[in-house]
């Protein structure tokens, strides 16, 4: 099924958290994109994730006078994934683009994604051709992508992130998923649909500081692993099985030695202490892994909303 030929509407969903430094440039570049491509009916939906700076005021002022811009404000910081979910739930376009606010994902790539969609791709992933990031964040992300690719039931492509486009049907499918701990790139793969790719050069953050702290990124990575893989649980079973087998074999060995009357030296304190600590460690890790799954089950059972909206501006 191909996309409607004329004039289709595209909504750009952008979560923002304390982005006042980058917002003027972001809004200017979006406006330029909209003005330069009049064949598409554009709008941008910015979701303010409880910013403590002037982010909401900046976007709100624009949304009040330019109908192509809309703003959703959360009652507090609920996190990037919640902001993305809110944006997707409120976006009205025939196609929806998801991107970061910091211009690491350049808006100038969006026409290529729209073209791909018009050629028949129902989901378009923007793949990072080159990347400017370095340091601990980059290392952590590479490690995560390597690990996730191996363990996940629905691996995401290397070098993809939030940036991409989904058609109405794909977004509706995503919106129907009730789960709270959301890992967007994984869910986008999970819903399926005909998927195309466009290459782009990932930029440095245009201004301001990263708002995803390393702690938040780690939690996000754990959400990814635990909601798309049972491997941690399976590994525990394997380790448990292995340790039990070794224990059983050792037991047999000692019994046989005793029966044959071979003298057993009264030593082994170091071995015992090592074994006790090792097994204690394995058990604690096991409880931790169980806890990760259990906490997620508990979160789902509580049925608290993933976010609370305080105000909407300029959403028609
Ligand atoms: N963000 C958010 N809520 C948060 C943290 C970040 O909505 O609690 C937004 C942020 O404004 C940006 C995007 O998520 O638009 C990505 O954040 P950032 O660039 O800091 O992280 P990166 O993925 O580049 O490490
Ligand atoms: Mg960024």
PDB file of C-alpha atoms in Angstrom, residues 88-235:
ATOM      1  CA  UNK A  88       2.595   9.795  19.351  1.00  0.00           C
ATOM      2  CA  UNK A  89      -0.790   9.560  21.056  1.00  0.00           C
ATOM      3  CA  UNK A  90      -1.672  13.150  20.088  1.00  0.00           C
ATOM      4  CA  UNK A  91      -0.066  13.389  16.640  1.00  0.00           C
ATOM      5  CA  UNK A  92      -2.627  13.784  13.866  1.00  0.00           C
ATOM      6  CA  UNK A  93      -0.484  13.439  10.712  1.00  0.00           C
ATOM      7  CA  UNK A  94      -0.708  10.745   8.040  1.00  0.00           C
ATOM      8  CA  UNK A  95       2.932  10.147   8.911  1.00  0.00           C
ATOM      9  CA  UNK A  96       4.729  10.916  12.155  1.00  0.00           C
ATOM     10  CA  UNK A  97       8.411  11.751  12.505  1.00  0.00           C
ATOM     11  CA  UNK A  98      10.101  11.235  15.886  1.00  0.00           C
ATOM     12  CA  UNK A  99      13.279  13.117  16.757  1.00  0.00           C
ATOM     13  CA  UNK A 100      15.394  14.620  19.539  1.00  0.00           C
ATOM     14  CA  UNK A 101      15.305  18.330  20.247  1.00  0.00           C
ATOM     15  CA  UNK A 102      19.045  18.864  20.326  1.00  0.00           C
ATOM     16  CA  UNK A 103      19.505  18.851  16.516  1.00  0.00           C
ATOM     17  CA  UNK A 104      21.692  15.755  16.654  1.00  0.00           C
ATOM     18  CA  UNK A 105      19.028  14.537  14.245  1.00  0.00           C
ATOM     19  CA  UNK A 106      18.990  17.283  11.583  1.00  0.00           C
ATOM     20  CA  UNK A 107      15.460  18.282  10.442  1.00  0.00           C
ATOM     21  CA  UNK A 108      16.876  18.695   6.921  1.00  0.00           C
ATOM     22  CA  UNK A 109      16.822  14.860   6.607  1.00  0.00           C
ATOM     23  CA  UNK A 110      13.067  14.710   7.033  1.00  0.00           C
ATOM     24  CA  UNK A 111      12.143  15.303   3.347  1.00  0.00           C
ATOM     25  CA  UNK A 112      14.185  12.203   2.413  1.00  0.00           C
ATOM     26  CA  UNK A 113      12.194  10.171   4.948  1.00  0.00           C
ATOM     27  CA  UNK A 114       8.923  11.562   3.626  1.00  0.00           C
ATOM     28  CA  UNK A 115      10.018  10.635   0.082  1.00  0.00           C
ATOM     29  CA  UNK A 116      10.808   7.097   1.246  1.00  0.00           C
ATOM     30  CA  UNK A 117       7.372   6.893   2.835  1.00  0.00           C
ATOM     31  CA  UNK A 118       5.721   8.054  -0.371  1.00  0.00           C
ATOM     32  CA  UNK A 119       7.602   5.338  -2.234  1.00  0.00           C
ATOM     33  CA  UNK A 120       5.832   2.805  -0.037  1.00  0.00           C
ATOM     34  CA  UNK A 121       7.778   2.339   3.211  1.00  0.00           C
ATOM     35  CA  UNK A 122       5.393   2.266   6.147  1.00  0.00           C
ATOM     36  CA  UNK A 123       8.188   2.757   8.662  1.00  0.00           C
ATOM     37  CA  UNK A 124      11.390   4.637   7.866  1.00  0.00           C
ATOM     38  CA  UNK A 125      14.412   4.320  10.131  1.00  0.00           C
ATOM     39  CA  UNK A 126      17.111   6.955   9.992  1.00  0.00           C
ATOM     40  CA  UNK A 127      20.421   5.131  10.127  1.00  0.00           C
ATOM     41  CA  UNK A 128      23.504   6.922  11.415  1.00  0.00           C
ATOM     42  CA  UNK A 129      25.987   6.948   8.604  1.00  0.00           C
ATOM     43  CA  UNK A 130      28.551   8.831  10.668  1.00  0.00           C
ATOM     44  CA  UNK A 131      28.482  10.012  14.273  1.00  0.00           C
ATOM     45  CA  UNK A 132      30.088  12.908  16.058  1.00  0.00           C
ATOM     46  CA  UNK A 133      29.667  11.551  19.566  1.00  0.00           C
ATOM     47  CA  UNK A 134      32.691  10.340  21.498  1.00  0.00           C
ATOM     48  CA  UNK A 135      33.633   9.425  25.060  1.00  0.00           C
ATOM     49  CA  UNK A 136      31.779   7.454  27.693  1.00  0.00           C
ATOM     50  CA  UNK A 137      28.312   7.994  26.194  1.00  0.00           C
ATOM     51  CA  UNK A 138      29.411   6.696  22.819  1.00  0.00           C
ATOM     52  CA  UNK A 139      31.194   3.717  24.401  1.00  0.00           C
ATOM     53  CA  UNK A 140      28.144   2.906  26.520  1.00  0.00           C
ATOM     54  CA  UNK A 141      25.809   3.165  23.536  1.00  0.00           C
ATOM     55  CA  UNK A 142      28.035   0.931  21.384  1.00  0.00           C
ATOM     56  CA  UNK A 143      28.247  -1.636  24.179  1.00  0.00           C
ATOM     57  CA  UNK A 144      24.491  -1.531  24.601  1.00  0.00           C
ATOM     58  CA  UNK A 145      23.813  -1.953  20.889  1.00  0.00           C
ATOM     59  CA  UNK A 146      26.239  -4.890  20.713  1.00  0.00           C
ATOM     60  CA  UNK A 147      24.612  -6.572  23.711  1.00  0.00           C
ATOM     61  CA  UNK A 148      21.056  -5.791  22.692  1.00  0.00           C
ATOM     62  CA  UNK A 149      21.639  -7.149  19.192  1.00  0.00           C
ATOM     63  CA  UNK A 150      22.685 -10.454  20.738  1.00  0.00           C
ATOM     64  CA  UNK A 151      20.085 -10.923  23.445  1.00  0.00           C
ATOM     65  CA  UNK A 152      16.896  -9.274  22.197  1.00  0.00           C
ATOM     66  CA  UNK A 153      14.067 -11.225  20.639  1.00  0.00           C
ATOM     67  CA  UNK A 154      13.507  -8.247  18.318  1.00  0.00           C
ATOM     68  CA  UNK A 155      16.973  -6.794  17.728  1.00  0.00           C
ATOM     69  CA  UNK A 156      17.113  -3.206  16.566  1.00  0.00           C
ATOM     70  CA  UNK A 157      19.389  -2.255  13.712  1.00  0.00           C
ATOM     71  CA  UNK A 158      22.789  -0.983  14.761  1.00  0.00           C
ATOM     72  CA  UNK A 159      23.123   2.777  14.469  1.00  0.00           C
ATOM     73  CA  UNK A 160      19.450   3.588  14.764  1.00  0.00           C
ATOM     74  CA  UNK A 161      17.711   5.517  17.495  1.00  0.00           C
ATOM     75  CA  UNK A 162      14.591   7.565  17.897  1.00  0.00           C
ATOM     76  CA  UNK A 163      14.922   9.403  14.602  1.00  0.00           C
ATOM     77  CA  UNK A 164      12.537   7.998  12.004  1.00  0.00           C
ATOM     78  CA  UNK A 165       9.096   8.100  10.455  1.00  0.00           C
ATOM     79  CA  UNK A 166       6.063   5.879  10.941  1.00  0.00           C
ATOM     80  CA  UNK A 167       2.833   5.926   8.988  1.00  0.00           C
ATOM     81  CA  UNK A 168      -0.554   6.271  10.643  1.00  0.00           C
ATOM     82  CA  UNK A 169      -1.199   2.527  10.830  1.00  0.00           C
ATOM     83  CA  UNK A 170       2.154   1.831  12.479  1.00  0.00           C
ATOM     84  CA  UNK A 171       1.670   4.625  15.022  1.00  0.00           C
ATOM     85  CA  UNK A 172      -1.874   3.431  15.789  1.00  0.00           C
ATOM     86  CA  UNK A 173      -0.451  -0.039  16.392  1.00  0.00           C
ATOM     87  CA  UNK A 174       2.216   1.372  18.684  1.00  0.00           C
ATOM     88  CA  UNK A 175      -0.341   3.476  20.563  1.00  0.00           C
ATOM     89  CA  UNK A 176      -2.407   0.389  21.256  1.00  0.00           C
ATOM     90  CA  UNK A 177       0.450  -1.240  23.185  1.00  0.00           C
ATOM     91  CA  UNK A 178      -0.459  -0.721  26.828  1.00  0.00           C
ATOM     92  CA  UNK A 179       2.963  -1.262  28.375  1.00  0.00           C
ATOM     93  CA  UNK A 180       4.533   1.425  30.511  1.00  0.00           C
ATOM     94  CA  UNK A 181       8.254   0.670  30.376  1.00  0.00           C
ATOM     95  CA  UNK A 182       8.748   1.610  26.774  1.00  0.00           C
ATOM     96  CA  UNK A 183      11.834   1.197  24.678  1.00  0.00           C
ATOM     97  CA  UNK A 184      10.867   2.973  21.480  1.00  0.00           C
ATOM     98  CA  UNK A 185      13.385   1.583  18.948  1.00  0.00           C
ATOM     99  CA  UNK A 186      12.533  -1.963  20.069  1.00  0.00           C
ATOM    100  CA  UNK A 187       8.782  -1.369  19.905  1.00  0.00           C
ATOM    101  CA  UNK A 188       9.140   0.163  16.451  1.00  0.00           C
ATOM    102  CA  UNK A 189      10.786  -3.055  15.291  1.00  0.00           C
ATOM    103  CA  UNK A 190       8.197  -5.119  17.145  1.00  0.00           C
ATOM    104  CA  UNK A 191       5.196  -3.596  15.339  1.00  0.00           C
ATOM    105  CA  UNK A 192       6.718  -4.601  12.003  1.00  0.00           C
ATOM    106  CA  UNK A 193       5.371  -3.031   8.757  1.00  0.00           C
ATOM    107  CA  UNK A 194       7.372  -2.521   5.571  1.00  0.00           C
ATOM    108  CA  UNK A 195      10.502  -0.755   6.714  1.00  0.00           C
ATOM    109  CA  UNK A 196      12.853   1.460   4.729  1.00  0.00           C
ATOM    110  CA  UNK A 197      16.006   3.288   5.691  1.00  0.00           C
ATOM    111  CA  UNK A 198      17.627   6.619   5.011  1.00  0.00           C
ATOM    112  CA  UNK A 199      21.233   7.393   5.904  1.00  0.00           C
ATOM    113  CA  UNK A 200      22.192  10.530   7.777  1.00  0.00           C
ATOM    114  CA  UNK A 201      25.124  12.078   9.567  1.00  0.00           C
ATOM    115  CA  UNK A 202      24.471  12.333  13.277  1.00  0.00           C
ATOM    116  CA  UNK A 203      25.576  15.709  14.544  1.00  0.00           C
ATOM    117  CA  UNK A 204      26.913  17.027  17.808  1.00  0.00           C
ATOM    118  CA  UNK A 205      24.293  18.521  20.100  1.00  0.00           C
ATOM    119  CA  UNK A 206      23.758  22.045  18.721  1.00  0.00           C
ATOM    120  CA  UNK A 207      23.608  23.765  22.122  1.00  0.00           C
ATOM    121  CA  UNK A 208      23.044  23.063  25.803  1.00  0.00           C
ATOM    122  CA  UNK A 209      23.909  19.967  27.808  1.00  0.00           C
ATOM    123  CA  UNK A 210      22.773  16.357  27.328  1.00  0.00           C
ATOM    124  CA  UNK A 211      19.555  15.922  29.296  1.00  0.00           C
ATOM    125  CA  UNK A 212      19.705  12.163  29.315  1.00  0.00           C
ATOM    126  CA  UNK A 213      22.050  11.640  32.239  1.00  0.00           C
ATOM    127  CA  UNK A 214      24.131   8.463  32.244  1.00  0.00           C
ATOM    128  CA  UNK A 215      21.830   7.142  34.965  1.00  0.00           C
ATOM    129  CA  UNK A 216      18.751   7.703  32.788  1.00  0.00           C
ATOM    130  CA  UNK A 217      20.497   6.106  29.814  1.00  0.00           C
ATOM    131  CA  UNK A 218      21.379   3.063  31.931  1.00  0.00           C
ATOM    132  CA  UNK A 219      17.767   2.685  33.053  1.00  0.00           C
ATOM    133  CA  UNK A 220      16.652   3.041  29.452  1.00  0.00           C
ATOM    134  CA  UNK A 221      19.128   0.336  28.404  1.00  0.00           C
ATOM    135  CA  UNK A 222      17.839  -1.979  31.163  1.00  0.00           C
ATOM    136  CA  UNK A 223      14.259  -1.339  30.021  1.00  0.00           C
ATOM    137  CA  UNK A 224      15.366  -2.338  26.551  1.00  0.00           C
ATOM    138  CA  UNK A 225      16.973  -5.577  27.675  1.00  0.00           C
ATOM    139  CA  UNK A 226      14.337  -6.665  30.193  1.00  0.00           C
ATOM    140  CA  UNK A 227      11.350  -5.887  27.996  1.00  0.00           C
ATOM    141  CA  UNK A 228      12.780  -7.593  24.919  1.00  0.00           C
ATOM    142  CA  UNK A 229      14.653 -10.573  26.290  1.00  0.00           C
ATOM    143  CA  UNK A 230      14.260 -13.481  28.704  1.00  0.00           C
ATOM    144  CA  UNK A 231      17.933 -14.302  28.337  1.00  0.00           C
ATOM    145  CA  UNK A 232      18.901 -12.987  31.817  1.00  0.00           C
ATOM    146  CA  UNK A 233      16.421 -15.467  33.368  1.00  0.00           C
ATOM    147  CA  UNK A 234      17.574 -18.264  31.104  1.00  0.00           C
ATOM    148  CA  UNK A 235      21.215 -17.558  31.928  1.00  0.00           C
TER     149      UNK A 235
END
